[in-house]
Amino acid sequence: MALTFAATPRTRPDVAIRAGGRRGRAVRRNLTGWGFAGPATLIVVGLSLFPAVWAFFISRTKWNGIAPATDVGWRNYQRIAQDPDAMAAAQHTLVLTVLFVPASILLGMLIAVALNQKIRLIGFYRTCIFVPYVASAAATGILASYVFNPQFGAANEVLRRLGLPAQQFLESPSQALLVICVIALWGEVGFTTVIYLAALQDIPQDLVEAATVDGAGKWRVFRHIILPELRPVTVFTAIWQTIIAMQLFDLIYTTTRGGPMNSTQTVVYYIYELAFQTQRLGYGAAVAYLLFAVTMLLTIGVIWYSRRRGSEAF
């Protein structure tokens, strides 16, 4: 019987040299990339990750920022459920989120559909819609406080000219939170509009034209073709706007400062009062971490539900 041995090819020296040269170039490219990205990465980690970890340790202490901290374990977290101010702030945040998120999504979608038409000066209209979003939220709040001033505000002047009674707006405990929601919508609808406008322009026109040829009207085309194509974008905007609503602070700080009668005191503003006005840093950090946990759970829940429905946005 003849035995056949497979010859093991020897690596040629020039091939090994070229392979080593490619690996060396890859290493140099990686080092060059990290040389540019490394400082920025260190800054981001130093300004976000480290303070977050440090705040967690603070949340387990009783500390006023000056005297030595006293370890209290999980007592700060247990106190939150028994704090009526924290419960009221959570209720205000929930109401604001329920009002703001669906309204911003619906208005953004409708305005995007309107701005997706071929009309004159369309670029000007799109710019006007987006300008409030890029404006400073603090400046928006200061301007809105003048617009909704009960004595000399433009909103009451319009109501007077229409023969309607003047309103207290930001000075009314029953109206202030709704007015805050309107102001936030004015500033944030531009973002959702741009997102939906980009998604609308990415929808294949073949589908729309085929449905139109088959006799589908505008409403049926919008319901059965455009809306399903917009589901991933809707998931993204819902998550984004929920985070915006739950972390709203600058508008409240520049308009009502949580008033009147704490009717607009949200969780974030309550954290600000705990940490920087009453110097209860440990308890404020605990409330902040609870807000982070709730926001994270809501985000994960929305993503999980959207993936089960086949609308993956992430």
mmCIF file with all atom_site columns, N, CA and C in Angstrom, residues 104 107-109 111-113 115 129 188-198:
data_model
loop_
_atom_site.group_PDB
_atom_site.id
_atom_site.type_symbol
_atom_site.label_atom_id
_atom_site.label_alt_id
_atom_site.label_comp_id
_atom_site.label_asym_id
_atom_site.label_entity_id
_atom_site.label_seq_id
_atom_site.pdbx_PDB_ins_code
_atom_site.Cartn_x
_atom_site.Cartn_y
_atom_site.Cartn_z
_atom_site.occupancy
_atom_site.B_iso_or_equiv
_atom_site.pdbx_formal_charge
_atom_site.auth_seq_id
_atom_site.auth_comp_id
_atom_site.auth_asym_id
_atom_site.auth_atom_id
_atom_site.pdbx_PDB_model_num
ATOM 1  N N  . SER A 1 104 ? -46.636 65.929 21.574 1.00 0.00 ? 104 SER A N  1
ATOM 2  C CA . SER A 1 104 ? -45.464 66.233 20.752 1.00 0.00 ? 104 SER A CA 1
ATOM 3  C C  . SER A 1 104 ? -45.344 65.277 19.575 1.00 0.00 ? 104 SER A C  1
ATOM 4  N N  . LEU A 1 107 ? -48.405 66.194 17.061 1.00 0.00 ? 107 LEU A N  1
ATOM 5  C CA . LEU A 1 107 ? -48.172 67.463 16.371 1.00 0.00 ? 107 LEU A CA 1
ATOM 6  C C  . LEU A 1 107 ? -46.972 67.354 15.427 1.00 0.00 ? 107 LEU A C  1
ATOM 7  N N  . GLY A 1 108 ? -45.896 66.712 15.873 1.00 0.00 ? 108 GLY A N  1
ATOM 8  C CA . GLY A 1 108 ? -44.732 66.555 15.012 1.00 0.00 ? 108 GLY A CA 1
ATOM 9  C C  . GLY A 1 108 ? -45.054 65.776 13.754 1.00 0.00 ? 108 GLY A C  1
ATOM 10 N N  . MET A 1 109 ? -45.869 64.724 13.884 1.00 0.00 ? 109 MET A N  1
ATOM 11 C CA . MET A 1 109 ? -46.237 63.929 12.719 1.00 0.00 ? 109 MET A CA 1
ATOM 12 C C  . MET A 1 109 ? -47.106 64.721 11.750 1.00 0.00 ? 109 MET A C  1
ATOM 13 N N  . ILE A 1 111 ? -47.409 68.038 11.433 1.00 0.00 ? 111 ILE A N  1
ATOM 14 C CA . ILE A 1 111 ? -46.662 69.131 10.813 1.00 0.00 ? 111 ILE A CA 1
ATOM 15 C C  . ILE A 1 111 ? -45.683 68.582 9.779  1.00 0.00 ? 111 ILE A C  1
ATOM 16 N N  . ALA A 1 112 ? -45.067 67.428 10.063 1.00 0.00 ? 112 ALA A N  1
ATOM 17 C CA . ALA A 1 112 ? -44.142 66.833 9.103  1.00 0.00 ? 112 ALA A CA 1
ATOM 18 C C  . ALA A 1 112 ? -44.869 66.436 7.816  1.00 0.00 ? 112 ALA A C  1
ATOM 19 N N  . VAL A 1 113 ? -46.066 65.883 7.944  1.00 0.00 ? 113 VAL A N  1
ATOM 20 C CA . VAL A 1 113 ? -46.845 65.536 6.754  1.00 0.00 ? 113 VAL A CA 1
ATOM 21 C C  . VAL A 1 113 ? -47.176 66.785 5.947  1.00 0.00 ? 113 VAL A C  1
ATOM 22 N N  . LEU A 1 115 ? -45.441 69.603 5.911  1.00 0.00 ? 115 LEU A N  1
ATOM 23 C CA . LEU A 1 115 ? -44.220 70.164 5.340  1.00 0.00 ? 115 LEU A CA 1
ATOM 24 C C  . LEU A 1 115 ? -43.572 69.238 4.314  1.00 0.00 ? 115 LEU A C  1
ATOM 25 N N  . ILE A 1 129 ? -40.308 76.233 11.842 1.00 0.00 ? 129 ILE A N  1
ATOM 26 C CA . ILE A 1 129 ? -40.718 75.194 12.779 1.00 0.00 ? 129 ILE A CA 1
ATOM 27 C C  . ILE A 1 129 ? -39.552 74.756 13.649 1.00 0.00 ? 129 ILE A C  1
ATOM 28 N N  . GLU A 1 188 ? -40.209 71.937 21.597 1.00 0.00 ? 188 GLU A N  1
ATOM 29 C CA . GLU A 1 188 ? -39.763 70.591 21.251 1.00 0.00 ? 188 GLU A CA 1
ATOM 30 C C  . GLU A 1 188 ? -40.416 70.010 20.014 1.00 0.00 ? 188 GLU A C  1
ATOM 31 N N  . VAL A 1 189 ? -41.527 70.595 19.543 1.00 0.00 ? 189 VAL A N  1
ATOM 32 C CA . VAL A 1 189 ? -42.203 70.033 18.374 1.00 0.00 ? 189 VAL A CA 1
ATOM 33 C C  . VAL A 1 189 ? -41.305 70.089 17.146 1.00 0.00 ? 189 VAL A C  1
ATOM 34 N N  . GLY A 1 190 ? -40.429 71.091 17.072 1.00 0.00 ? 190 GLY A N  1
ATOM 35 C CA . GLY A 1 190 ? -39.524 71.170 15.929 1.00 0.00 ? 190 GLY A CA 1
ATOM 36 C C  . GLY A 1 190 ? -38.646 69.942 15.791 1.00 0.00 ? 190 GLY A C  1
ATOM 37 N N  . PHE A 1 191 ? -38.236 69.365 16.908 1.00 0.00 ? 191 PHE A N  1
ATOM 38 C CA . PHE A 1 191 ? -37.386 68.160 16.858 1.00 0.00 ? 191 PHE A CA 1
ATOM 39 C C  . PHE A 1 191 ? -38.156 66.986 16.276 1.00 0.00 ? 191 PHE A C  1
ATOM 40 N N  . THR A 1 192 ? -39.340 66.704 16.810 1.00 0.00 ? 192 THR A N  1
ATOM 41 C CA . THR A 1 192 ? -40.119 65.575 16.296 1.00 0.00 ? 192 THR A CA 1
ATOM 42 C C  . THR A 1 192 ? -40.526 65.803 14.841 1.00 0.00 ? 192 THR A C  1
ATOM 43 N N  . THR A 1 193 ? -40.770 67.052 14.473 1.00 0.00 ? 193 THR A N  1
ATOM 44 C CA . THR A 1 193 ? -41.129 67.344 13.083 1.00 0.00 ? 193 THR A CA 1
ATOM 45 C C  . THR A 1 193 ? -39.993 66.986 12.131 1.00 0.00 ? 193 THR A C  1
ATOM 46 N N  . VAL A 1 194 ? -38.779 67.378 12.490 1.00 0.00 ? 194 VAL A N  1
ATOM 47 C CA . VAL A 1 194 ? -37.633 67.076 11.639 1.00 0.00 ? 194 VAL A CA 1
ATOM 48 C C  . VAL A 1 194 ? -37.408 65.571 11.546 1.00 0.00 ? 194 VAL A C  1
ATOM 49 N N  . ILE A 1 195 ? -37.556 64.866 12.656 1.00 0.00 ? 195 ILE A N  1
ATOM 50 C CA . ILE A 1 195 ? -37.370 63.412 12.638 1.00 0.00 ? 195 ILE A CA 1
ATOM 51 C C  . ILE A 1 195 ? -38.407 62.741 11.744 1.00 0.00 ? 195 ILE A C  1
ATOM 52 N N  . TYR A 1 196 ? -39.670 63.131 11.893 1.00 0.00 ? 196 TYR A N  1
ATOM 53 C CA . TYR A 1 196 ? -40.713 62.543 11.058 1.00 0.00 ? 196 TYR A CA 1
ATOM 54 C C  . TYR A 1 196 ? -40.573 62.961 9.606  1.00 0.00 ? 196 TYR A C  1
ATOM 55 N N  . LEU A 1 197 ? -40.129 64.183 9.358  1.00 0.00 ? 197 LEU A N  1
ATOM 56 C CA . LEU A 1 197 ? -39.945 64.631 7.986  1.00 0.00 ? 197 LEU A CA 1
ATOM 57 C C  . LEU A 1 197 ? -38.872 63.811 7.280  1.00 0.00 ? 197 LEU A C  1
ATOM 58 N N  . ALA A 1 198 ? -37.778 63.536 7.976  1.00 0.00 ? 198 ALA A N  1
ATOM 59 C CA . ALA A 1 198 ? -36.737 62.681 7.397  1.00 0.00 ? 198 ALA A CA 1
ATOM 60 C C  . ALA A 1 198 ? -37.262 61.273 7.142  1.00 0.00 ? 198 ALA A C  1
#
